[in-house]
Amino acid sequence: MAANDPNSPRQKMINLMYLVFIAMLALNVSNEVLDGFELVEESLLRSVKASSDKNNLVFNDLETYHTANSKKTEEFFAKAEQVKQTSDTLFNYIQDLKVRIVRKGDGKDGNPEKLEHPDDLNASFEVMFERGKNEAKNLKNKVDSYRTYVSSLVTDSIKRHIIESNLSTEPSKKAKENNQTWEESMFSNMPMAAAVTLLTKMQNDVRDAEGEILSELLRNIDVGDFRVNKIEALVIPQSQVVMRGGSYSADIVLSAIDSTKRPRIFVNGKDLPEGANGKYIVGTGSTGTFPVQGYIEMARGDGSTGRYDFSSQYYVQEQSATIESTLMNVLYAGYKNPINIAVPGVTSQNVKATMTNGSLTENGNGWIAVPSKIGTDAVFSVVAKTADGRTQEVAKKTFRVRALPDPSPYIEYKDAGGNPVRFQKSGRLAKSALQNVNELKAAIDDGILNIEFQVVSFSMRAFDSMGSSILIASDGPRFSQRQKEMISSLQRGKALYVTEVIAKGPDGRERKISLLEIILN
């Protein structure tokens, strides 16, 4: 009896062990994974700023031309104003969502550019799927409306397709297979750092679409009326975050090009070959931040040479992946253990994983691992397809495999209000409540695991007025008729014992579990 007391040394030790396991799980989040999201976010913010500055320049040109010749430009300038206002409205709405998510996770002073708890898994879900609001659905509707509006202003079918693709809210193939909506695939079970980065990418796509429309409107006025007054050298990387062992690839171009003249490109002190067509590719043998800087030389019409400097950088990080059990840092043999596997900078459809000592299958946004043998470690291997098309192993992790712990028997009855109540530990129970119960149940319910077991059989023991023990068997998991008669015959204040309980878990194993002592009220 004392062994099942919640204040016993044994129970205190079990509670302490679970606390330690939870702490170990929390510490298991890789700083490199979170740093990867931070680097991507910084890169996107720079891109957003550059696009915004460029859009402002184009809009200022439109405004200047409208001032000089309002009659000719009225139609185009009115559309430009509407595009700018519509884009700003959606951009600011997305920014407000970012702030709300960060303040939900980091508190009222949270800053989207300086996350305190980037691994928070609840903040984005609570903001995007609040009861009665469903901001995720609202965001989808606003993006759909904006996409329809801006694409209607583009005459070039290729550019229109690019804009529609960038602003698409169509669920991915994998999301459709898992019956997920776009909203669920984007924001359900998403770390705060990832949610903020996704929203920043949307802002970047909005600015890109705005810039394309404004440029289109400027060209439609009359391209012959304008002369290029600024030429910039640009570095357009395939990705600014590269895993060690991969390749950094970028296009280095002028923002205005004369097709009859070939510019000379110098990168990091070396002349880029003409056959490279402006594409700079370099291997990545070590981690860190690396510069991409140099200049482009272009012959002018008067015979002189113009020089246009450029400067950028890229980041090389270690091959890494997050592999974690959603229960704790162990797996249970014969049980469907939920597993989270993610590689920063790589979409889920380009991530594959295998395990030893069992089977591993994809399930929605996660994976299900079913280990085979108790006491034999399960080793997970993760392979990712990188941006440059190569496939490489990015992580390995070992989990211990244990048997499911024993469940506790319990009796479920309804209180005066009709609410279900679970009687799980020894104590007093109303006789009338017990008489209305038809079966015994068993489960692991300790705050970490919540797993139901099937009761195979049990017995009830009581003592008559002479002190003699009476033991009566059940009808499987159900109270037998003789057991019900025993309950009815006992007086209030008498003790009743549910013992010899045999339970079968989802792993298929049968085990004898602890008893219940019931004092009838």
Coordinates of C-alpha atoms in Angstrom, one line a residue, residues 50-435:
A50 CA 16.2 46.7 -50.5
S51 CA 12.9 46.0 -52.2
S52 CA 11.1 48.8 -50.3
D53 CA 13.8 51.3 -51.2
K54 CA 13.7 50.3 -54.8
N55 CA 9.9 50.5 -54.9
N56 CA 10.0 54.0 -53.4
L57 CA 12.4 55.1 -56.1
V58 CA 10.1 53.8 -58.8
F59 CA 7.1 55.4 -57.2
N60 CA 9.0 58.7 -56.9
D61 CA 9.8 58.6 -60.6
L62 CA 6.1 58.0 -61.3
E63 CA 5.2 60.9 -59.0
T64 CA 7.7 63.2 -60.7
Y65 CA 6.5 62.3 -64.1
H66 CA 2.9 62.8 -63.0
T67 CA 3.7 66.3 -61.8
A68 CA 5.3 67.1 -65.1
N69 CA 2.6 65.7 -67.3
S70 CA -0.5 64.8 -65.2
K71 CA -2.8 64.3 -68.3
K72 CA -0.6 61.6 -69.8
T73 CA 0.1 59.8 -66.6
E74 CA -3.1 60.1 -64.6
E75 CA -4.4 56.6 -65.3
F76 CA -1.1 54.9 -64.5
F77 CA -0.3 57.1 -61.4
A78 CA -3.8 56.4 -59.9
K79 CA -3.1 52.7 -60.3
A80 CA 0.3 53.1 -58.7
E81 CA -1.1 54.8 -55.7
Q82 CA -3.7 52.0 -55.3
V83 CA -1.0 49.4 -55.6
K84 CA 1.2 51.1 -53.0
Q85 CA -1.7 51.5 -50.6
T86 CA -2.9 47.9 -51.0
S87 CA 0.6 46.5 -50.6
D88 CA 1.3 48.6 -47.5
T89 CA -2.0 47.5 -46.0
L90 CA -1.2 43.7 -46.4
F91 CA 2.5 44.3 -45.4
N92 CA 1.5 46.1 -42.2
Y93 CA -1.1 43.4 -41.4
I94 CA 1.6 40.7 -41.7
Q95 CA 3.9 42.8 -39.5
D96 CA 1.2 43.1 -36.9
L97 CA 0.8 39.2 -36.9
K98 CA 4.6 38.9 -36.3
V99 CA 4.5 41.3 -33.4
R100 CA 1.6 39.5 -31.8
I101 CA 3.2 36.1 -32.2
V102 CA 6.5 37.4 -30.6
R103 CA 4.7 39.1 -27.8
K104 CA 2.7 36.0 -27.1
G105 CA 6.0 34.0 -26.8
D106 CA 8.4 36.7 -25.4
G107 CA 6.0 39.0 -23.5
K108 CA 4.7 42.5 -24.1
D109 CA 8.2 43.9 -25.0
G110 CA 8.9 41.1 -27.5
N111 CA 10.8 42.2 -30.7
P112 CA 10.4 40.2 -34.0
E113 CA 14.1 41.0 -34.8
K114 CA 15.4 39.8 -31.4
L115 CA 13.6 36.6 -30.3
E116 CA 14.0 35.5 -26.7
H117 CA 12.3 32.1 -27.1
P118 CA 12.6 31.2 -30.8
D119 CA 11.8 27.5 -30.0
D120 CA 8.3 28.4 -28.6
L121 CA 5.8 26.0 -30.3
N122 CA 2.7 27.5 -28.9
A123 CA 2.9 31.3 -29.8
S124 CA 2.2 31.1 -33.5
F125 CA -0.7 28.5 -33.1
E126 CA -2.4 30.6 -30.3
V127 CA -2.3 33.8 -32.4
M128 CA -3.1 32.3 -35.8
F129 CA -5.9 29.9 -34.6
E130 CA -7.5 31.9 -31.8
R131 CA -11.1 30.9 -31.1
G132 CA -13.5 33.0 -33.0
K133 CA -10.8 34.8 -35.0
N134 CA -8.7 32.3 -37.0
E135 CA -6.1 34.8 -38.2
A136 CA -4.5 32.1 -40.4
K137 CA -7.7 31.9 -42.5
N138 CA -7.9 35.7 -42.5
L139 CA -4.3 36.0 -43.7
K140 CA -5.0 33.4 -46.5
N141 CA -8.0 35.4 -47.7
K142 CA -6.1 38.7 -47.7
V143 CA -3.2 37.1 -49.7
D144 CA -5.6 35.5 -52.2
S145 CA -7.3 38.9 -52.7
Y146 CA -4.0 40.7 -53.1
R147 CA -2.7 38.1 -55.6
T148 CA -5.8 38.3 -57.7
Y149 CA -5.6 42.1 -57.7
V150 CA -1.9 42.5 -58.6
S151 CA -1.8 39.7 -61.2
S152 CA -4.7 41.4 -63.1
L153 CA -2.3 44.4 -63.6
V154 CA 0.5 42.4 -65.3
T155 CA 0.3 41.9 -69.0
D156 CA 3.4 39.6 -69.3
S157 CA 2.1 36.0 -68.7
I158 CA 5.5 34.8 -67.4
K159 CA 5.8 37.6 -64.9
R160 CA 2.1 37.1 -63.9
H161 CA 2.8 33.4 -63.3
I162 CA 5.8 34.2 -61.1
I163 CA 3.8 36.6 -59.0
E164 CA 0.9 34.1 -58.6
S165 CA 3.4 31.3 -57.7
N166 CA 5.1 33.4 -55.1
L167 CA 1.8 34.5 -53.5
S168 CA 0.2 31.1 -53.8
T169 CA -1.8 29.7 -50.9
E170 CA -2.3 26.3 -52.5
P171 CA -1.4 23.5 -50.0
S172 CA 1.7 21.6 -51.0
K173 CA 1.4 18.1 -52.3
K174 CA 2.5 16.6 -49.0
A175 CA -0.1 18.8 -47.2
K176 CA -2.8 17.6 -49.5
E177 CA -1.8 14.0 -48.9
N178 CA -2.2 14.6 -45.2
N179 CA -5.5 16.4 -45.6
Q180 CA -4.0 19.7 -44.3
T181 CA -5.1 23.2 -45.2
W182 CA -2.5 25.8 -46.3
E183 CA -3.0 27.5 -42.9
E184 CA -2.3 24.2 -40.9
S185 CA 0.8 23.4 -42.9
M186 CA 2.2 26.9 -42.4
F187 CA 1.5 27.6 -38.7
S188 CA 0.5 24.4 -36.9
N189 CA 3.2 23.1 -34.5
M190 CA 5.6 25.7 -35.9
P191 CA 8.5 27.1 -33.8
M192 CA 8.1 30.9 -33.2
A193 CA 11.4 31.5 -35.2
A194 CA 10.0 29.6 -38.2
A195 CA 6.6 31.3 -38.1
V196 CA 8.2 34.8 -38.0
T197 CA 10.6 33.8 -40.9
L198 CA 7.6 32.6 -43.0
L199 CA 5.7 35.8 -42.4
T200 CA 8.8 37.9 -43.3
K201 CA 9.1 35.9 -46.6
M202 CA 5.4 36.8 -47.3
Q203 CA 6.3 40.5 -46.7
N204 CA 9.2 40.1 -49.1
D205 CA 6.9 38.5 -51.7
V206 CA 4.5 41.4 -51.3
R207 CA 7.3 44.0 -51.9
D208 CA 8.5 42.0 -54.9
A209 CA 5.0 41.9 -56.5
E210 CA 4.5 45.7 -55.7
G211 CA 7.8 46.5 -57.4
E212 CA 6.9 44.5 -60.5
I213 CA 3.6 46.3 -60.9
L214 CA 5.1 49.7 -60.3
S215 CA 7.8 49.0 -62.8
E216 CA 5.2 47.8 -65.3
L217 CA 3.2 51.0 -64.8
L218 CA 6.3 53.1 -65.3
R219 CA 7.1 51.2 -68.6
N220 CA 3.5 51.6 -69.8
I221 CA 3.7 55.4 -69.6
D222 CA 6.4 55.6 -72.2
V223 CA 9.8 54.0 -71.7
G224 CA 11.2 56.4 -74.3
D225 CA 10.5 59.3 -72.0
F226 CA 13.0 58.1 -69.4
R227 CA 16.8 57.5 -69.3
V228 CA 18.5 55.2 -66.9
N229 CA 19.9 57.4 -64.1
K230 CA 21.3 54.7 -61.9
I231 CA 23.0 51.4 -62.6
E232 CA 23.6 48.9 -59.7
A233 CA 25.6 45.7 -59.5
L234 CA 23.6 43.0 -57.9
V235 CA 24.4 39.6 -56.2
I236 CA 21.5 37.3 -56.4
P237 CA 22.3 34.1 -54.4
Q238 CA 20.5 30.8 -54.8
S239 CA 20.6 30.7 -51.0
Q240 CA 22.5 32.7 -48.5
V241 CA 22.6 29.8 -46.0
V242 CA 24.6 26.8 -47.2
M243 CA 25.4 23.6 -45.3
R244 CA 29.1 22.7 -45.1
G245 CA 30.1 20.4 -48.0
G246 CA 27.6 22.1 -50.4
S247 CA 28.2 24.9 -52.9
Y248 CA 27.3 28.6 -52.7
S249 CA 25.8 29.8 -56.0
A250 CA 24.9 33.3 -57.0
D251 CA 24.2 35.4 -60.2
I252 CA 26.1 38.6 -60.3
V253 CA 24.5 41.1 -62.7
L254 CA 23.9 44.7 -63.5
S255 CA 20.3 46.0 -63.0
A256 CA 20.5 47.5 -66.5
I257 CA 22.2 45.6 -69.3
D258 CA 23.1 46.3 -73.0
S259 CA 22.8 42.9 -74.7
T260 CA 25.5 44.0 -77.3
K261 CA 28.1 44.5 -74.6
R262 CA 29.6 42.0 -72.2
P263 CA 30.6 43.4 -68.7
R264 CA 33.7 42.1 -66.9
I265 CA 33.1 40.8 -63.4
F266 CA 35.7 40.6 -60.6
V267 CA 34.8 38.6 -57.5
N268 CA 37.0 38.4 -54.4
G269 CA 40.0 39.6 -56.4
K270 CA 39.5 37.2 -59.4
D271 CA 38.1 37.7 -62.9
L272 CA 34.9 35.7 -63.4
P273 CA 35.2 33.8 -66.8
E274 CA 32.9 35.1 -69.6
G275 CA 31.5 31.6 -70.1
A276 CA 30.1 31.7 -66.5
N277 CA 27.5 34.2 -67.7
G278 CA 27.6 36.0 -64.3
K279 CA 27.2 32.9 -62.2
Y280 CA 29.6 32.6 -59.3
I281 CA 30.0 29.1 -57.7
V282 CA 32.4 28.3 -54.9
G283 CA 32.7 25.2 -52.7
T284 CA 32.2 25.4 -48.9
G285 CA 34.7 23.5 -46.9
S286 CA 34.3 25.2 -43.5
T287 CA 31.6 27.0 -41.5
G288 CA 31.4 30.7 -41.0
T289 CA 30.5 33.9 -42.8
F290 CA 32.2 34.6 -46.2
P291 CA 32.2 37.7 -48.3
V292 CA 31.2 38.1 -52.0
Q293 CA 32.5 41.4 -53.1
G294 CA 34.1 43.0 -56.1
Y295 CA 33.0 45.1 -59.1
I296 CA 31.7 45.0 -62.6
E297 CA 33.3 47.0 -65.5
M298 CA 31.0 48.1 -68.3
A299 CA 31.9 50.1 -71.4
R300 CA 29.9 53.3 -71.7
G301 CA 28.7 54.8 -75.0
D302 CA 31.4 57.5 -75.0
G303 CA 34.1 54.9 -74.9
S304 CA 34.9 55.3 -71.1
T305 CA 34.5 52.4 -68.6
G306 CA 32.1 52.5 -65.7
R307 CA 32.9 50.6 -62.5
Y308 CA 30.0 49.3 -60.3
D309 CA 30.9 47.9 -56.9
F310 CA 28.9 45.1 -55.2
S311 CA 29.2 43.5 -51.8
S312 CA 27.3 40.6 -50.2
Q313 CA 28.0 37.6 -48.0
Y314 CA 26.8 34.0 -47.4
Y315 CA 26.8 31.8 -44.4
V316 CA 28.0 28.2 -44.1
Q317 CA 26.6 26.1 -41.3
E318 CA 27.2 22.6 -40.1
Q319 CA 25.1 19.8 -41.4
S320 CA 22.3 19.6 -38.8
A321 CA 18.8 18.4 -38.2
T322 CA 16.4 18.3 -35.3
I323 CA 15.4 14.8 -34.2
E324 CA 13.3 14.6 -31.1
S325 CA 10.6 12.4 -29.5
T326 CA 7.6 14.5 -28.6
L327 CA 7.2 12.3 -25.4
M328 CA 10.7 12.4 -23.9
N329 CA 14.2 11.4 -24.8
V330 CA 13.4 7.7 -24.9
L331 CA 11.2 5.5 -27.2
Y332 CA 8.8 2.7 -26.2
A333 CA 9.0 -0.7 -27.8
G334 CA 5.8 -1.8 -29.7
Y335 CA 4.3 1.7 -29.3
K336 CA 3.7 4.4 -32.0
N337 CA 6.1 7.1 -30.8
P338 CA 5.6 10.5 -32.4
I339 CA 8.8 12.0 -33.7
N340 CA 9.7 15.5 -35.0
I341 CA 12.4 15.7 -37.7
A342 CA 13.3 19.1 -39.3
V343 CA 16.3 20.4 -41.3
P344 CA 16.7 24.2 -41.3
G345 CA 16.5 25.7 -44.8
V346 CA 15.2 22.4 -46.3
T347 CA 11.5 21.7 -47.0
S348 CA 9.9 18.6 -45.5
Q349 CA 9.5 16.9 -48.8
N350 CA 13.3 17.0 -49.3
V351 CA 14.0 15.3 -46.0
K352 CA 14.2 11.5 -45.6
A353 CA 14.8 9.5 -42.5
T354 CA 15.4 5.9 -41.4
M355 CA 15.9 4.1 -38.1
T356 CA 17.4 0.9 -36.8
N357 CA 15.6 -1.5 -34.5
G358 CA 12.1 -0.8 -35.8
S359 CA 10.0 1.0 -38.4
L360 CA 9.8 4.8 -39.2
T361 CA 7.0 6.3 -41.3
E362 CA 5.8 9.8 -42.1
N363 CA 2.6 10.9 -40.6
G364 CA 1.2 14.4 -41.4
N365 CA 3.7 17.0 -40.2
G366 CA 5.7 14.4 -38.2
W367 CA 6.9 10.9 -38.1
I368 CA 5.9 7.7 -36.2
A369 CA 8.6 5.4 -34.8
V370 CA 7.8 1.9 -33.6
P371 CA 10.9 0.2 -32.0
S372 CA 11.1 -3.6 -32.0
K373 CA 13.4 -4.7 -29.2
I374 CA 13.6 -3.5 -25.6
G375 CA 17.1 -2.6 -24.5
T376 CA 18.5 -2.1 -28.0
D377 CA 19.1 1.5 -29.1
A378 CA 17.3 3.0 -32.1
V379 CA 19.6 5.0 -34.3
F380 CA 18.0 7.6 -36.6
S381 CA 19.7 8.9 -39.8
V382 CA 18.4 12.0 -41.6
V383 CA 19.2 12.7 -45.3
A384 CA 18.4 16.0 -47.0
K385 CA 18.4 17.2 -50.6
T386 CA 20.1 20.6 -50.6
A387 CA 19.5 23.6 -52.8
D388 CA 22.2 22.7 -55.2
G389 CA 20.6 19.3 -55.9
R390 CA 22.9 17.1 -53.9
T391 CA 21.7 14.5 -51.3
Q392 CA 23.7 14.2 -48.1
E393 CA 23.3 12.8 -44.6
V394 CA 22.8 15.7 -42.1
A395 CA 22.3 14.1 -38.7
K396 CA 22.3 11.0 -36.7
K397 CA 20.8 10.5 -33.2
T398 CA 20.4 7.6 -30.8
F399 CA 17.4 6.9 -28.6
R400 CA 17.1 4.4 -25.8
V401 CA 14.3 1.9 -26.2
R402 CA 12.3 0.8 -23.1
A403 CA 9.1 -1.1 -22.4
L404 CA 6.0 1.0 -21.7
P405 CA 5.7 1.6 -17.9
D406 CA 2.8 -0.1 -16.1
P407 CA -0.5 1.7 -16.1
S408 CA -2.7 2.4 -13.1
P409 CA -6.2 0.9 -12.7
Y410 CA -9.1 3.4 -12.4
I411 CA -12.8 3.6 -12.1
E412 CA -14.7 6.3 -14.1
Y413 CA -18.0 7.6 -12.8
K414 CA -20.1 10.7 -13.1
D415 CA -20.6 13.3 -10.5
A416 CA -23.9 15.1 -9.7
G417 CA -23.4 17.4 -12.6
G418 CA -22.9 14.5 -15.1
N419 CA -19.2 15.2 -15.5
P420 CA -16.8 12.2 -15.7
V421 CA -14.6 11.7 -12.7
R422 CA -11.6 9.4 -12.5
F423 CA -11.0 7.5 -9.2
Q424 CA -7.5 6.3 -9.6
K425 CA -5.9 6.1 -6.2
S426 CA -6.9 4.4 -3.0
G427 CA -9.5 6.4 -0.9
R428 CA -13.2 6.9 -0.3
L429 CA -15.8 6.5 -2.9
A430 CA -19.6 6.8 -2.7
K431 CA -21.3 3.4 -2.8
S432 CA -23.9 4.7 -5.2
A433 CA -21.3 5.9 -7.6
L434 CA -19.5 2.5 -7.6
Q435 CA -22.8 0.6 -8.1

